[in-house]
Coordinates of C-alpha atoms in Angstrom, one line a residue:
M1487 CA -11.0 7.1 -19.2
P1488 CA -10.3 8.5 -15.7
I1489 CA -9.6 5.9 -13.0
P1490 CA -12.6 5.8 -10.7
T1491 CA -12.1 6.9 -7.1
T1492 CA -13.3 5.8 -3.8
K1493 CA -14.2 8.3 -1.0
L1494 CA -12.2 8.0 2.2
N1495 CA -13.8 8.8 5.7
N1496 CA -12.6 12.4 5.5
D1497 CA -14.2 13.1 2.0
V1498 CA -11.0 12.9 0.1
E1499 CA -11.2 10.8 -3.1
M1500 CA -8.5 8.2 -3.9
P1501 CA -7.9 6.6 -7.1
I1502 CA -8.8 3.0 -6.8
I1503 CA -5.6 1.6 -8.7
G1504 CA -2.3 2.9 -7.6
F1505 CA 1.2 2.5 -9.2
G1506 CA 3.6 1.0 -6.9
T1507 CA 7.4 2.1 -6.5
W1508 CA 8.5 -0.7 -4.5
R1509 CA 11.5 -2.7 -5.9
M1510 CA 11.3 -0.7 -9.1
P1511 CA 14.7 -0.7 -11.0
A1512 CA 16.7 2.3 -9.6
N1513 CA 17.7 3.7 -13.0
D1514 CA 14.4 3.3 -14.4
V1515 CA 12.1 4.9 -11.7
T1516 CA 11.8 8.4 -13.1
R1517 CA 10.9 6.9 -16.7
L1518 CA 8.5 4.3 -15.2
V1519 CA 6.6 6.9 -13.3
K1520 CA 6.5 9.3 -16.0
E1521 CA 5.0 6.5 -18.2
A1522 CA 2.6 5.4 -15.9
I1523 CA 1.3 9.1 -15.6
D1524 CA 1.2 9.2 -19.3
V1525 CA -1.2 6.1 -19.6
G1526 CA -3.5 7.3 -16.8
Y1527 CA -2.3 6.5 -13.4
R1528 CA -2.8 9.3 -10.8
H1529 CA -2.4 7.5 -7.5
I1530 CA 1.4 7.0 -6.9
D1531 CA 2.4 5.0 -3.9
C1532 CA 5.7 5.7 -2.1
A1533 CA 7.6 5.0 0.9
D1534 CA 10.8 6.2 2.7
I1535 CA 12.1 2.5 2.8
Y1536 CA 11.9 2.3 -1.0
G1537 CA 14.9 4.7 -1.4
N1538 CA 13.5 6.3 -4.5
Q1539 CA 11.5 9.3 -3.8
K1540 CA 13.9 11.6 -5.4
E1541 CA 13.4 9.8 -8.6
V1542 CA 9.9 9.6 -8.4
G1543 CA 9.8 13.3 -7.6
L1544 CA 11.7 14.1 -10.9
A1545 CA 8.9 12.4 -12.7
I1546 CA 6.2 14.1 -11.0
E1547 CA 7.7 17.6 -11.4
E1548 CA 8.4 16.8 -15.2
K1549 CA 4.8 15.8 -15.8
I1550 CA 3.3 18.8 -14.0
K1551 CA 5.8 21.2 -15.9
E1552 CA 4.9 19.5 -19.4
G1553 CA 1.2 20.2 -18.4
V1554 CA 0.1 16.5 -18.4
V1555 CA -1.2 16.6 -14.7
A1556 CA -1.9 19.2 -12.0
R1557 CA -0.7 18.7 -8.7
K1558 CA -4.2 18.5 -7.6
D1559 CA -4.9 15.7 -10.1
L1560 CA -2.4 13.4 -8.4
F1561 CA -3.0 11.3 -5.0
I1562 CA 0.6 10.6 -3.5
T1563 CA 0.8 8.3 -0.8
G1564 CA 3.9 8.1 1.5
K1565 CA 4.9 6.0 4.6
L1566 CA 6.7 6.5 7.7
W1567 CA 9.5 4.1 8.2
N1568 CA 10.0 2.1 11.4
T1569 CA 13.2 3.9 12.5
K1570 CA 11.3 7.2 12.7
H1571 CA 8.3 6.2 15.2
D1572 CA 9.5 8.7 17.8
P1573 CA 6.7 11.5 17.7
K1574 CA 9.6 14.2 17.7
L1575 CA 10.9 12.8 14.4
V1576 CA 7.8 12.5 12.5
V1577 CA 7.1 16.0 11.3
A1578 CA 10.7 16.3 10.1
V1579 CA 10.7 12.9 8.5
C1580 CA 7.6 13.6 6.6
Q1581 CA 8.8 17.0 5.2
N1582 CA 12.0 15.6 4.1
A1583 CA 9.9 12.9 2.0
L1584 CA 7.9 15.7 0.6
N1585 CA 11.1 17.7 -0.3
L1586 CA 12.4 14.6 -2.2
L1587 CA 9.2 14.2 -3.8
K1588 CA 9.1 18.1 -4.9
I1589 CA 5.7 18.5 -3.6
T1590 CA 4.3 20.3 -0.4
Y1591 CA 1.7 17.9 1.0
F1592 CA 0.9 14.2 0.8
D1593 CA -2.8 13.1 0.0
N1594 CA -2.2 10.1 2.0
Y1595 CA 0.6 9.3 4.7
L1596 CA 0.8 6.0 6.7
I1597 CA 2.7 4.4 9.3
H1598 CA 4.5 1.7 7.4
W1599 CA 4.5 -1.0 10.1
P1600 CA 3.5 -1.2 13.9
T1601 CA 7.0 -2.1 15.0
G1602 CA 9.4 0.5 15.9
F1603 CA 13.1 0.2 15.4
A1604 CA 15.9 2.2 17.0
D1605 CA 16.3 5.7 15.5
S1606 CA 19.0 5.3 12.8
D1607 CA 20.3 6.1 9.3
E1608 CA 20.1 2.4 8.8
N1609 CA 16.8 1.0 7.8
Y1610 CA 17.3 -2.2 9.9
P1611 CA 19.7 -1.1 12.7
K1612 CA 21.4 -4.1 14.1
D1613 CA 23.2 -5.1 17.4
K1614 CA 26.4 -6.9 17.6
D1615 CA 24.8 -10.3 17.0
G1616 CA 22.9 -9.0 14.0
N1617 CA 19.6 -8.7 15.4
T1618 CA 17.2 -5.7 14.6
I1619 CA 17.4 -3.2 17.5
F1620 CA 13.9 -2.4 18.5
S1621 CA 12.6 1.0 20.0
D1622 CA 10.0 1.2 22.8
V1623 CA 8.0 3.7 21.1
D1624 CA 4.3 2.9 21.0
Y1625 CA 2.7 3.4 17.6
V1626 CA -0.3 5.2 19.4
D1627 CA 2.2 7.8 20.4
T1628 CA 3.3 7.8 16.7
W1629 CA -0.3 8.3 15.6
S1630 CA -0.6 11.7 17.8
A1631 CA 2.2 13.0 15.7
M1632 CA 0.6 11.8 12.4
E1633 CA -2.3 13.9 13.5
T1634 CA -0.2 16.8 13.7
L1635 CA 0.8 16.3 10.0
V1636 CA -2.7 16.9 9.1
E1637 CA -3.2 19.9 11.2
K1638 CA 0.1 21.6 9.8
G1639 CA -1.2 21.0 6.1
L1640 CA 1.5 18.4 5.3
C1641 CA -1.1 15.5 4.8
R1642 CA -4.4 15.4 3.7
S1643 CA -5.4 11.9 5.2
I1644 CA -3.4 9.5 7.4
G1645 CA -3.7 5.9 7.9
V1646 CA -1.7 2.8 8.9
S1647 CA -0.3 -0.1 6.9
N1648 CA 0.4 -3.8 8.0
F1649 CA -1.5 -3.4 11.4
N1650 CA -3.9 -6.1 12.5
I1651 CA -7.3 -5.7 14.1
E1652 CA -6.3 -5.4 17.6
Q1653 CA -3.8 -2.7 16.6
L1654 CA -6.3 -0.6 14.7
Q1655 CA -8.4 -0.8 17.4
R1656 CA -6.0 0.8 19.9
V1657 CA -5.4 3.4 17.4
L1658 CA -9.1 4.2 16.9
D1659 CA -9.3 4.3 20.9
V1660 CA -7.1 7.2 21.0
A1661 CA -7.5 9.0 17.6
R1662 CA -8.5 12.5 17.2
I1663 CA -8.3 12.0 13.5
K1664 CA -9.1 8.5 12.7
P1665 CA -7.4 6.4 10.0
A1666 CA -8.7 6.9 6.4
N1667 CA -6.6 3.9 4.7
L1668 CA -5.1 0.6 5.7
Q1669 CA -2.6 -0.7 3.4
V1670 CA -2.2 -4.6 3.7
E1671 CA -1.2 -7.5 1.7
C1672 CA -4.2 -8.9 0.2
H1673 CA -4.9 -11.6 -2.4
P1674 CA -7.0 -14.8 -2.9
Y1675 CA -4.6 -16.7 -1.0
L1676 CA -4.7 -14.1 2.0
N1677 CA -8.4 -12.5 1.5
Q1678 CA -8.4 -10.5 4.7
N1679 CA -12.2 -11.1 5.1
K1680 CA -12.1 -10.5 9.0
L1681 CA -10.0 -7.2 8.4
M1682 CA -12.5 -6.0 5.7
D1683 CA -15.4 -6.6 8.1
F1684 CA -13.7 -4.5 10.7
C1685 CA -12.6 -1.8 8.6
S1686 CA -16.1 -1.3 7.1
K1687 CA -17.5 -0.5 10.5
Y1688 CA -15.3 2.3 10.8
N1689 CA -15.4 3.5 6.9
I1690 CA -11.6 2.7 6.6
V1691 CA -10.7 2.0 3.0
I1692 CA -8.4 -1.1 2.5
T1693 CA -5.6 -0.8 -0.1
A1694 CA -4.3 -4.3 -1.2
Y1695 CA -0.6 -4.4 -1.8
S1696 CA 0.7 -7.5 -3.5
P1697 CA -2.7 -8.2 -5.0
L1698 CA -1.4 -10.6 -7.8
G1699 CA 0.3 -12.5 -4.7
S1700 CA 4.2 -12.5 -5.2
P1701 CA 4.7 -13.4 -8.8
H1702 CA 8.6 -13.3 -8.6
S1703 CA 8.8 -15.6 -5.4
P1704 CA 7.7 -19.1 -5.2
Y1705 CA 5.2 -19.8 -2.6
D1706 CA 6.5 -22.2 0.2
K1707 CA 3.2 -24.4 0.5
P1708 CA 3.6 -27.6 -1.3
G1709 CA 1.5 -27.8 -4.3
T1710 CA 0.3 -24.4 -4.2
H1711 CA 0.2 -22.5 -7.6
K1712 CA 1.4 -19.1 -8.3
L1713 CA -1.8 -16.9 -8.1
L1714 CA -1.2 -15.7 -11.7
Q1715 CA -1.1 -19.4 -12.7
H1716 CA -4.0 -20.8 -10.6
P1717 CA -6.5 -22.7 -12.9
L1718 CA -9.2 -20.8 -11.7
I1719 CA -7.7 -17.5 -12.3
V1720 CA -6.4 -18.6 -15.7
E1721 CA -10.1 -20.0 -16.5
L1722 CA -11.5 -16.6 -15.6
A1723 CA -9.0 -14.9 -17.7
Q1724 CA -9.5 -16.9 -20.7
K1725 CA -13.5 -16.4 -20.4
Y1726 CA -13.2 -12.5 -20.0
Q1727 CA -10.3 -12.3 -22.5
R1728 CA -8.3 -10.5 -19.9
A1729 CA -4.9 -11.2 -18.4
P1730 CA -4.7 -13.2 -15.1
A1731 CA -3.4 -10.1 -13.5
L1732 CA -6.6 -8.3 -14.3
I1733 CA -8.8 -10.8 -12.8
L1734 CA -7.1 -10.5 -9.5
L1735 CA -7.3 -6.8 -9.7
R1736 CA -10.8 -6.7 -10.4
Y1737 CA -11.7 -9.3 -7.6
Q1738 CA -10.1 -6.5 -5.3
V1739 CA -12.2 -3.6 -6.9
Q1740 CA -15.3 -5.6 -6.8
R1741 CA -14.8 -6.1 -3.1
G1742 CA -14.4 -2.5 -2.5
N1743 CA -10.8 -2.2 -2.1
A1744 CA -8.2 0.0 -3.9
A1745 CA -5.0 -1.9 -5.2
I1746 CA -1.3 -1.2 -5.7
T1747 CA 0.2 -2.7 -9.0
M1748 CA 3.6 -2.1 -10.7
S1749 CA 4.8 -2.8 -13.9
T1750 CA 7.8 -2.1 -15.7
K1751 CA 6.2 -2.5 -19.3
R1752 CA 3.9 0.3 -20.6
E1753 CA 1.5 -1.9 -22.1
H1754 CA 0.9 -3.9 -18.9
M1755 CA 0.6 -0.6 -17.1
A1756 CA -2.2 0.6 -19.5
D1757 CA -3.9 -3.0 -19.4
N1758 CA -4.2 -2.8 -15.6
L1759 CA -6.4 0.3 -15.8
D1760 CA -9.0 -1.8 -17.8
V1761 CA -10.4 -3.1 -14.4
C1762 CA -13.8 -1.3 -14.5
N1763 CA -14.6 -2.7 -17.9
F1764 CA -15.8 -5.9 -16.8
E1765 CA -17.5 -7.7 -13.9
L1766 CA -17.1 -11.0 -12.3
T1767 CA -20.0 -12.9 -11.3
E1768 CA -21.1 -13.4 -7.6
A1769 CA -20.2 -17.1 -8.1
E1770 CA -17.0 -16.4 -9.5
M1771 CA -16.3 -14.0 -6.6
F1772 CA -17.2 -16.8 -4.2
E1773 CA -14.9 -19.2 -5.7
I1774 CA -11.8 -16.8 -5.9
N1775 CA -12.5 -16.0 -2.2
G1776 CA -12.4 -19.7 -1.6
L1777 CA -8.8 -19.9 -2.3
N1778 CA -7.8 -18.2 1.0
F1779 CA -5.8 -20.3 3.3
N1780 CA -4.1 -17.3 5.1
G1781 CA -1.1 -17.6 2.7
R1782 CA 1.0 -14.5 3.7
Y1783 CA 4.2 -13.8 1.6
N1784 CA 5.4 -10.6 3.6
L1785 CA 6.2 -12.0 7.1
M1786 CA 8.6 -9.2 8.1
Q1787 CA 11.1 -11.6 9.4
N1788 CA 13.4 -8.4 10.4
A1789 CA 10.9 -7.6 13.2
K1790 CA 10.5 -11.1 14.5
G1791 CA 10.1 -11.2 18.3
H1792 CA 9.1 -7.6 18.2
P1793 CA 6.1 -7.1 21.0
H1794 CA 4.1 -5.0 18.2
H1795 CA 4.6 -7.7 15.5
P1796 CA 1.4 -7.7 13.7
F1797 CA 1.4 -11.3 12.5
E1798 CA 3.1 -13.4 15.3
N1799 CA 0.8 -11.6 17.9
E1800 CA -2.3 -11.7 16.1
K1801 CA -5.3 -12.5 17.8
N1802 CA -8.1 -12.3 15.2

């Protein structure tokens, strides 16, 4: 069964469940992406910083050659890294990512973070004291270059990731092409209700990354369960005879968000696509939402002190 889509504010259809490629075992990337396409994923989430776009591209190329999918059936998201915020660099960096992925356009291309770093071949350029070197490029100027990507036909949609409400508003105030998508950490411990309300006013679709929390790192708040082991999530999983992960994905989809998930096991990949075959009650959604304590896993410590750090300087 095809994965349902959500319509972005430019009428582009985005599959609501995407297959993530972050922290994927390097030697397994091509195989895993091929398996994901085989089981039904059509939304593939990539980024320059992940360092594996060449391997992802091999998988996409093979599946197109095999006739499993056509390019138009896929929805490929890419992300511009912090060291390449200079507007003069954006077109070339995007084109390089497309070349690695063996495609001619992105369906969705995001500014990965609002925090610009010095132009460098290193992802985190450091000074002699080991501190990340920041750039003075303002992300609103980067946004202008992102709009050029659409005009050149390199991207169908553009958006941002890890921006707070104030930062989104600054982009909207100057945008000729409005952001179509915001990708942020979102799960019951960080439900992003205020951000969702803001985005709904501008018809910006939210994509949740880390929708399962962060299963491989313990949360540092004493007494806090890992989300997949939270008694409420386990209870609902038993009630609906679904894996706890699927309850957390359903929570996002039922709120109108898309979600990025990743698995190294083919059966789990397939299970995660079962998200539309059941529905949580309104009371259950309310209970899950009540787990929120603004608990954030991804703090972007390497940008600590940056004037555009989205969480240190968040006013909303």
